[in-house]
Amino acid sequence: MSEHENIQPSQRLLTLDTATSSLAVAVMEGGRVLAERTIHAERNHSAYLVTAIGDCLKAAGLAKQDLDGIAVGVGPGSYTGIRIAVTTAKTLAWSLRLPVYGVSSLAALALGGWASASGQDAAALGELAARRSAPAGSARPAEEGRRAAAGGHWIAPLIDARRGQAYSALFAAPAPGGLPERLEPDAIRLMDGWADELKRQLEQLPAEERPARLWFVGETEKHEAAIAPLIAAFGELVQLVPYELEGAWVGIAGTARTALPADDVHALEPNYTQLAEAEAKRLRNA
């Protein structure tokens, strides 16, 4: 059991994510964004992260000692990138004796991509995140979630994993308003097969139970060919939205995550979902 399991949800929260090409940092208070930094860092997150955290705290008018907790994107995504954020968050949490909360980077990406594309209000969703009883990206039984999403939105976040693969998941959000709930787990998927599976799921639903939109958000450009059959079958129901993760939405996802118990600072690990390429090569050659 985490030593912080019985604490109340954090009021002042530092949130950070380096699982994608974006370095996203935010300081939150009760679901409100006090400050955020979003940097297109590609593979150089370590050069900017500490400075971005300091800049955010300064802009928010806070010192590290004023924080009540830290939320961090644990992936899946860039193998090296995830480790940078998780290691930094654990070090800060341990040194400051703060609770730490692991957040699905795909859940944050889904929230940010969908909210930005559909014109959702960040302040309203932040307020909802601060008072909800379950975190953004939380799960309910998949069939129940699909029925609840009738007329709402499905969101499939994508982080490119090369060789026709992507880190992805599936979430459902009501329309209008509301935070996404998980329908399918985070995983690395062959995009041809993933698009076929989503096509099958849509075809099996009665027309009145289908979502109004299926949003592919994130690193969509390399996977347009795989998604093309879905667009051919369902037209404007399927939307592709290139999107880079932003600090504010990491902050809102992190705020919602604090509704559940904190993670053990020593046990928190990145969610790689697969072996790093170097490790896979080493095992093949063993």
mmCIF file of N, CA and C in Angstrom, residues 109-119 153-159 213-224 227 231 236-246:
data_model
loop_
_atom_site.group_PDB
_atom_site.id
_atom_site.type_symbol
_atom_site.label_atom_id
_atom_site.label_comp_id
_atom_site.label_asym_id
_atom_site.label_seq_id
_atom_site.Cartn_x
_atom_site.Cartn_y
_atom_site.Cartn_z
ATOM 1 N N LEU A 109 -3.367 12.346 -24.279
ATOM 2 C CA LEU A 109 -3.388 12.689 -25.698
ATOM 3 C C LEU A 109 -4.806 12.648 -26.247
ATOM 4 N N ALA A 110 -5.571 11.625 -25.844
ATOM 5 C CA ALA A 110 -6.966 11.524 -26.289
ATOM 6 C C ALA A 110 -7.777 12.716 -25.809
ATOM 7 N N LEU A 111 -7.622 13.072 -24.547
ATOM 8 C CA LEU A 111 -8.350 14.218 -23.994
ATOM 9 C C LEU A 111 -7.991 15.494 -24.725
ATOM 10 N N GLY A 112 -6.687 15.755 -24.886
ATOM 11 C CA GLY A 112 -6.264 16.998 -25.520
ATOM 12 C C GLY A 112 -6.647 17.078 -26.982
ATOM 13 N N GLY A 113 -6.428 15.993 -27.734
ATOM 14 C CA GLY A 113 -6.743 16.000 -29.163
ATOM 15 C C GLY A 113 -8.225 16.168 -29.422
ATOM 16 N N TRP A 114 -9.033 15.408 -28.691
ATOM 17 C CA TRP A 114 -10.488 15.498 -28.868
ATOM 18 C C TRP A 114 -11.012 16.859 -28.418
ATOM 19 N N ALA A 115 -10.572 17.314 -27.259
ATOM 20 C CA ALA A 115 -11.075 18.583 -26.734
ATOM 21 C C ALA A 115 -10.710 19.741 -27.655
ATOM 22 N N SER A 116 -9.485 19.750 -28.153
ATOM 23 C CA SER A 116 -9.048 20.826 -29.039
ATOM 24 C C SER A 116 -9.805 20.798 -30.364
ATOM 25 N N ALA A 117 -9.996 19.596 -30.916
ATOM 26 C CA ALA A 117 -10.643 19.483 -32.226
ATOM 27 C C ALA A 117 -12.136 19.763 -32.162
ATOM 28 N N SER A 118 -12.766 19.435 -31.032
ATOM 29 C CA SER A 118 -14.219 19.574 -30.928
ATOM 30 C C SER A 118 -14.638 20.832 -30.179
ATOM 31 N N GLY A 119 -13.654 21.684 -29.849
ATOM 32 C CA GLY A 119 -13.987 22.967 -29.242
ATOM 33 C C GLY A 119 -14.453 22.880 -27.803
ATOM 34 N N HIS A 153 -18.737 10.673 -28.758
ATOM 35 C CA HIS A 153 -17.511 10.581 -29.542
ATOM 36 C C HIS A 153 -16.660 9.406 -29.088
ATOM 37 N N TRP A 154 -16.036 8.709 -30.040
ATOM 38 C CA TRP A 154 -14.962 7.774 -29.762
ATOM 39 C C TRP A 154 -13.651 8.476 -30.092
ATOM 40 N N ILE A 155 -12.645 8.210 -29.300
ATOM 41 C CA ILE A 155 -11.336 8.833 -29.523
ATOM 42 C C ILE A 155 -10.261 7.756 -29.506
ATOM 43 N N ALA A 156 -9.476 7.680 -30.588
ATOM 44 C CA ALA A 156 -8.364 6.739 -30.698
ATOM 45 C C ALA A 156 -7.072 7.548 -30.805
ATOM 46 N N PRO A 157 -6.344 7.716 -29.710
ATOM 47 C CA PRO A 157 -5.071 8.443 -29.775
ATOM 48 C C PRO A 157 -4.010 7.588 -30.452
ATOM 49 N N LEU A 158 -3.108 8.240 -31.179
ATOM 50 C CA LEU A 158 -2.050 7.523 -31.890
ATOM 51 C C LEU A 158 -0.689 8.153 -31.587
ATOM 52 N N ILE A 159 0.249 7.309 -31.181
ATOM 53 C CA ILE A 159 1.658 7.677 -31.101
ATOM 54 C C ILE A 159 2.403 6.707 -31.993
ATOM 55 N N ARG A 213 -18.887 10.744 -33.867
ATOM 56 C CA ARG A 213 -17.565 10.900 -34.456
ATOM 57 C C ARG A 213 -16.619 9.846 -33.888
ATOM 58 N N LEU A 214 -15.705 9.398 -34.726
ATOM 59 C CA LEU A 214 -14.544 8.630 -34.297
ATOM 60 C C LEU A 214 -13.323 9.472 -34.640
ATOM 61 N N TRP A 215 -12.670 9.981 -33.605
ATOM 62 C CA TRP A 215 -11.517 10.853 -33.780
ATOM 63 C C TRP A 215 -10.225 10.055 -33.647
ATOM 64 N N PHE A 216 -9.382 10.080 -34.671
ATOM 65 C CA PHE A 216 -8.002 9.637 -34.537
ATOM 66 C C PHE A 216 -7.170 10.882 -34.275
ATOM 67 N N VAL A 217 -6.529 10.952 -33.127
ATOM 68 C CA VAL A 217 -5.804 12.161 -32.749
ATOM 69 C C VAL A 217 -4.356 11.813 -32.414
ATOM 70 N N GLY A 218 -3.461 12.767 -32.683
ATOM 71 C CA GLY A 218 -2.051 12.563 -32.368
ATOM 72 C C GLY A 218 -1.223 12.459 -33.623
ATOM 73 N N GLU A 219 -0.358 11.441 -33.685
ATOM 74 C CA GLU A 219 0.560 11.265 -34.812
ATOM 75 C C GLU A 219 -0.142 10.449 -35.899
ATOM 76 N N THR A 220 -1.055 11.121 -36.597
ATOM 77 C CA THR A 220 -1.934 10.445 -37.560
ATOM 78 C C THR A 220 -1.339 10.337 -38.960
ATOM 79 N N GLU A 221 -0.374 11.205 -39.286
ATOM 80 C CA GLU A 221 0.051 11.347 -40.677
ATOM 81 C C GLU A 221 0.562 10.044 -41.295
ATOM 82 N N LYS A 222 1.323 9.271 -40.522
ATOM 83 C CA LYS A 222 1.918 8.052 -41.072
ATOM 84 C C LYS A 222 0.929 6.896 -41.160
ATOM 85 N N HIS A 223 -0.290 7.096 -40.706
ATOM 86 C CA HIS A 223 -1.247 5.991 -40.650
ATOM 87 C C HIS A 223 -2.527 6.275 -41.438
ATOM 88 N N GLU A 224 -2.459 7.265 -42.316
ATOM 89 C CA GLU A 224 -3.640 7.616 -43.092
ATOM 90 C C GLU A 224 -4.088 6.480 -44.003
ATOM 91 N N ILE A 227 -6.123 3.924 -42.143
ATOM 92 C CA ILE A 227 -7.429 4.424 -41.702
ATOM 93 C C ILE A 227 -8.364 4.669 -42.887
ATOM 94 N N ILE A 231 -12.661 5.512 -43.384
ATOM 95 C CA ILE A 231 -13.249 6.733 -43.941
ATOM 96 C C ILE A 231 -14.154 6.389 -45.128
ATOM 97 N N GLU A 236 -17.730 11.109 -42.959
ATOM 98 C CA GLU A 236 -17.350 12.165 -42.016
ATOM 99 C C GLU A 236 -17.433 11.737 -40.564
ATOM 100 N N LEU A 237 -17.987 10.568 -40.303
ATOM 101 C CA LEU A 237 -17.962 10.065 -38.931
ATOM 102 C C LEU A 237 -16.522 9.913 -38.445
ATOM 103 N N VAL A 238 -15.598 9.596 -39.360
ATOM 104 C CA VAL A 238 -14.190 9.372 -39.017
ATOM 105 C C VAL A 238 -13.397 10.648 -39.296
ATOM 106 N N GLN A 239 -12.698 11.146 -38.283
ATOM 107 C CA GLN A 239 -11.934 12.377 -38.409
ATOM 108 C C GLN A 239 -10.485 12.131 -37.998
ATOM 109 N N LEU A 240 -9.537 12.628 -38.799
ATOM 110 C CA LEU A 240 -8.109 12.549 -38.488
ATOM 111 C C LEU A 240 -7.640 13.934 -38.032
ATOM 112 N N VAL A 241 -7.028 13.982 -36.848
ATOM 113 C CA VAL A 241 -6.612 15.256 -36.267
ATOM 114 C C VAL A 241 -5.157 15.160 -35.838
ATOM 115 N N PRO A 242 -4.212 15.653 -36.655
ATOM 116 C CA PRO A 242 -2.824 15.726 -36.177
ATOM 117 C C PRO A 242 -2.764 16.619 -34.940
ATOM 118 N N TYR A 243 -2.104 16.138 -33.907
ATOM 119 C CA TYR A 243 -2.146 16.871 -32.642
ATOM 120 C C TYR A 243 -0.904 16.567 -31.818
ATOM 121 N N GLU A 244 -0.300 17.622 -31.243
ATOM 122 C CA GLU A 244 0.818 17.464 -30.321
ATOM 123 C C GLU A 244 0.334 17.782 -28.914
ATOM 124 N N LEU A 245 0.658 16.907 -27.988
ATOM 125 C CA LEU A 245 0.183 17.019 -26.614
ATOM 126 C C LEU A 245 0.575 18.367 -26.006
ATOM 127 N N GLU A 246 -0.361 18.990 -25.293
ATOM 128 C CA GLU A 246 -0.155 20.313 -24.687
ATOM 129 C C GLU A 246 -0.210 20.218 -23.166
#
